[in-house]
mmCIF file of C-alpha atoms in Angstrom:
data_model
loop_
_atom_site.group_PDB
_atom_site.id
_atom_site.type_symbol
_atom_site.label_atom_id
_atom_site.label_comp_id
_atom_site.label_asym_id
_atom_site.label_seq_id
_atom_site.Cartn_x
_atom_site.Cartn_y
_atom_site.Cartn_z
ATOM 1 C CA UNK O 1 -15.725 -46.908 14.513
ATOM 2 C CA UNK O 2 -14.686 -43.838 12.060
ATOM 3 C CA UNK O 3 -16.741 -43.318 9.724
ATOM 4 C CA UNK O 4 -13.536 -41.112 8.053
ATOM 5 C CA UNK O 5 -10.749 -42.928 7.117
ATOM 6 C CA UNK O 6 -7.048 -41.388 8.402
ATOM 7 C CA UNK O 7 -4.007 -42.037 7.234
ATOM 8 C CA UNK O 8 -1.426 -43.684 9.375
ATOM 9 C CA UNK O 9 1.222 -40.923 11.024
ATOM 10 C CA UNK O 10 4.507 -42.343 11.080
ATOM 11 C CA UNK O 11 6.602 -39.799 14.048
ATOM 12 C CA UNK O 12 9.812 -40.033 15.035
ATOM 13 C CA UNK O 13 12.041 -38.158 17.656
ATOM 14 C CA UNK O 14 14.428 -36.107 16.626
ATOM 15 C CA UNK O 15 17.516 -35.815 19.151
ATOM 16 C CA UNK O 16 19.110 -32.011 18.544
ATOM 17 C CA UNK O 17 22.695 -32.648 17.927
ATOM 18 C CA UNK O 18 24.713 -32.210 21.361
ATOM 19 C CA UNK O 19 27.359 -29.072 20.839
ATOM 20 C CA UNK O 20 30.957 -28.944 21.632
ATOM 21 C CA UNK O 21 30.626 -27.766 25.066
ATOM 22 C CA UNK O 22 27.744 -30.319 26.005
ATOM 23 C CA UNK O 23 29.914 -32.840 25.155
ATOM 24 C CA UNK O 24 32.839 -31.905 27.173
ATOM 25 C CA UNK O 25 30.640 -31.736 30.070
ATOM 26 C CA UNK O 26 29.431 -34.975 29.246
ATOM 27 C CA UNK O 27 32.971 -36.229 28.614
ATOM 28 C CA UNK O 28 34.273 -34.720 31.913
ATOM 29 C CA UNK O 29 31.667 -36.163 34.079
ATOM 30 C CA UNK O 30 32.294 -39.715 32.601
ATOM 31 C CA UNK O 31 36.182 -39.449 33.319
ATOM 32 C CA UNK O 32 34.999 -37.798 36.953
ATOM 33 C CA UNK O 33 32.355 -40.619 37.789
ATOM 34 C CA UNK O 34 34.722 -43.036 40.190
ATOM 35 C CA UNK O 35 35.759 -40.172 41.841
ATOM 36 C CA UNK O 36 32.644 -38.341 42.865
ATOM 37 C CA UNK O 37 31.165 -41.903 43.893
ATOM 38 C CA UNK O 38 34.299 -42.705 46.025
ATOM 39 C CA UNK O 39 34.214 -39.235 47.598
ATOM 40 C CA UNK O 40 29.983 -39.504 48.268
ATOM 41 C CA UNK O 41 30.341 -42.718 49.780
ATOM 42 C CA UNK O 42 33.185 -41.807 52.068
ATOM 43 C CA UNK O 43 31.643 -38.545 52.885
ATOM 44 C CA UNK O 44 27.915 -40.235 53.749
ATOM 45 C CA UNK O 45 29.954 -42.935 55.920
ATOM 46 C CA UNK O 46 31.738 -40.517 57.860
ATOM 47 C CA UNK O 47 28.681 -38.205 58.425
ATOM 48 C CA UNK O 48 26.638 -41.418 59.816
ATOM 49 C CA UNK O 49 29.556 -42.083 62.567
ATOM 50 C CA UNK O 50 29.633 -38.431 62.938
ATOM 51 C CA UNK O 51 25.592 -37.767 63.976
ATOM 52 C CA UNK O 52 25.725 -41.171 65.589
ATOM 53 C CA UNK O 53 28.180 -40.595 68.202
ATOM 54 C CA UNK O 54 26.773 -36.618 68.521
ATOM 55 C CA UNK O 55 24.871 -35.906 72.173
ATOM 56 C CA UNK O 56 22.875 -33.122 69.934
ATOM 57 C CA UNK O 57 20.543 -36.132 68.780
ATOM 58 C CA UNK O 58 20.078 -37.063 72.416
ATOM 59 C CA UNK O 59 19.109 -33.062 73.007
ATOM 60 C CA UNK O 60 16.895 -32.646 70.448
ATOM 61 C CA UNK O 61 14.836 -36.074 71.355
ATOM 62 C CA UNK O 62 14.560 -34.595 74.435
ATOM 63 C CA UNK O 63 13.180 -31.184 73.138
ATOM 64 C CA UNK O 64 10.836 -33.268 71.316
ATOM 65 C CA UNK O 65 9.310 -35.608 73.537
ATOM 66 C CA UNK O 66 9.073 -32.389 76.283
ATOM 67 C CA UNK O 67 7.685 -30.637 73.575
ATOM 68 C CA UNK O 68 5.156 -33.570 73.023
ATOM 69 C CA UNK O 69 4.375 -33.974 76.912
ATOM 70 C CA UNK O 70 4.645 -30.309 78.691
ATOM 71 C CA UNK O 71 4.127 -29.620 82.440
ATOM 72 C CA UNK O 72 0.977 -27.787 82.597
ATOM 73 C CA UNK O 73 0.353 -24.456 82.366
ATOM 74 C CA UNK O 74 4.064 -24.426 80.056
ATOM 75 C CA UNK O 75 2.355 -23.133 76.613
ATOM 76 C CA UNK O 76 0.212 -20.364 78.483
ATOM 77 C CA UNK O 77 4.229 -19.246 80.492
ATOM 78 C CA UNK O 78 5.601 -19.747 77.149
ATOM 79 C CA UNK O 79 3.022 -16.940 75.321
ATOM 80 C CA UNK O 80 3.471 -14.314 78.267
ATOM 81 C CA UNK O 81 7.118 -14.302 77.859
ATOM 82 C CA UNK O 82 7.158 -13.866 74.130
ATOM 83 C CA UNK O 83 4.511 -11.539 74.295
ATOM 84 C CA UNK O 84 6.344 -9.634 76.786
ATOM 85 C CA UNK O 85 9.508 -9.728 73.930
ATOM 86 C CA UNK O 86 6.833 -8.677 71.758
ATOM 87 C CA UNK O 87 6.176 -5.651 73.777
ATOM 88 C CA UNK O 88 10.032 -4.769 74.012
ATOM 89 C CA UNK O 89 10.380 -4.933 70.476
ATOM 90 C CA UNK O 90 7.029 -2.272 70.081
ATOM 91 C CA UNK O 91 8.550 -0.668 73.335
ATOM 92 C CA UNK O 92 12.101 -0.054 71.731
ATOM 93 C CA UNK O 93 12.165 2.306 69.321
ATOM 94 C CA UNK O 94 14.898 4.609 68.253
ATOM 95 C CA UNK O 95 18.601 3.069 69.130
ATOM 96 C CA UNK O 96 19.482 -0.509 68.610
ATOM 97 C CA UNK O 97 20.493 -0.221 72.533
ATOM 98 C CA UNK O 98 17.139 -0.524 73.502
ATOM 99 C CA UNK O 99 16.000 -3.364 70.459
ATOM 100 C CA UNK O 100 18.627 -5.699 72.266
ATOM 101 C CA UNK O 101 17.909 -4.298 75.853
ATOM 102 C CA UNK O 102 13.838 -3.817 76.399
ATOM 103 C CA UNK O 103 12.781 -7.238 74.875
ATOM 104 C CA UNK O 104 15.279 -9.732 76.530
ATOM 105 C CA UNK O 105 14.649 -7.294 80.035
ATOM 106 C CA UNK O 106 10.815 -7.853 79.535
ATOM 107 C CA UNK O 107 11.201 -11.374 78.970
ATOM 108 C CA UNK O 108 13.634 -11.983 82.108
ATOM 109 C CA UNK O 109 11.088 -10.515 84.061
ATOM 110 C CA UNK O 110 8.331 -12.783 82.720
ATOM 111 C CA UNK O 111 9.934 -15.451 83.131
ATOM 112 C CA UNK O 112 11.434 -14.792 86.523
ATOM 113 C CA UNK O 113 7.930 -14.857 87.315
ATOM 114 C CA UNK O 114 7.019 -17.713 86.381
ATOM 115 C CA UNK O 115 10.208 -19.037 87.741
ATOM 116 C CA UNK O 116 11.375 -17.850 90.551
ATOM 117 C CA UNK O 117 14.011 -20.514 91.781
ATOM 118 C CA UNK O 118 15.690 -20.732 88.394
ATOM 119 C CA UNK O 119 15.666 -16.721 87.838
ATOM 120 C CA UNK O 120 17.723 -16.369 91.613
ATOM 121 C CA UNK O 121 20.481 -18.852 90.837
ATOM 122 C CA UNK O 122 20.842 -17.194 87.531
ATOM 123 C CA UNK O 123 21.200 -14.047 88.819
ATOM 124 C CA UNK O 124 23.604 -15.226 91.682
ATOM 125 C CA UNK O 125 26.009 -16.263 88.497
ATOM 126 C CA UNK O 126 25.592 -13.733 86.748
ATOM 127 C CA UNK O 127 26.242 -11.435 89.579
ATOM 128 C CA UNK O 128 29.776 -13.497 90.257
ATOM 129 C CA UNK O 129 30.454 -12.937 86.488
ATOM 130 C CA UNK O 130 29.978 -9.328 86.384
ATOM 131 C CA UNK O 131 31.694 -8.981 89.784
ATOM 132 C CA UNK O 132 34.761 -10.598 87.874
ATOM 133 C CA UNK O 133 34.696 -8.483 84.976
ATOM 134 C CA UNK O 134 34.393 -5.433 86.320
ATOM 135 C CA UNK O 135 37.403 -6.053 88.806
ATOM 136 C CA UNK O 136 39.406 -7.273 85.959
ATOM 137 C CA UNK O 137 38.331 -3.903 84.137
ATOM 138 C CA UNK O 138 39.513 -2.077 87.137
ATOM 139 C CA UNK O 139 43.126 -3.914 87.282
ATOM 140 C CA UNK O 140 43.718 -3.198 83.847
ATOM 141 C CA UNK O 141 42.788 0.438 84.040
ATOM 142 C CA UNK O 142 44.899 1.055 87.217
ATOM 143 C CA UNK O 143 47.952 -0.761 85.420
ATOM 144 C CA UNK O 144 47.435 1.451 82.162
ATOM 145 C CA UNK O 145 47.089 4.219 84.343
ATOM 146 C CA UNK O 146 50.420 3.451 86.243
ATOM 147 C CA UNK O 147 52.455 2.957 83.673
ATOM 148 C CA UNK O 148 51.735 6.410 82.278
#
């Protein structure tokens, strides 16, 4: 209970008048409206089929639930090979070379020791593929070469 009396406030909201270019906009979107809608709902229907049908869902549920249930010893392999990128990075300074060089060379051989099997057939295809290049180097320099 007051022991003041107050008089009663009477309020009201007062809208600012919309300007010229407000209500174009508005005007515009309203004539717009059907079309945005059709376009949303055709592009949201499409995208569904699209990420359905996509093997990357299958990949990345299969990152996850390794990720979730690691061999052992994986997270312990997994921090002495980044260190060792770590290391390149500190390792490389000067060119940018080195920057792409050191680290992913440190990190090869950290994880070629940890894995040893995987590390040999890698090499034996990379071996083929720079085999390959460099005799298809050496054919096109002998033909340049020749026809001079």
């Amino acid at each position: 209970l007051s022991l003041y009396s107050s008089p009663a406030r009477e309020t009201k909201y007062v809208e600012n008048p919309q300007t010229q270019l407000e209500e174009g906009v508005s005007r515009l979107r309203h004539v717009m409206e059907p079309y945005t809608a059709w376009c949303q709902t055709e592009l949201i229907d499409s995208s569904k089929v699209n990420v359905d049908s996509s093997l990357c869902s299958d990949f990345f549920s299969e990152g996850c639930e390794f990720l979730q249930n690691p061999p052992a010893g994986f997270y312990p392999r997994l921090g002495v090979i980044g260190f060792a990128g770590i290391v390149g990075l500190f390792l490389a300074r000067g060119s940018k070379i080195k920057k792409l060089v050191y680290p992913a060379g440190l990190m090869g051989i950290g994880a070629s020791m940890y894995y040893p099997q995987q590390a040999v057939s890698i090499a034996k295809v990379a071996g083929t593929q720079l085999y390959d290049w460099s005799l298809q180097g050496y054919i096109a320099v002998e033909s340049l070469w020749k026809d001079n």
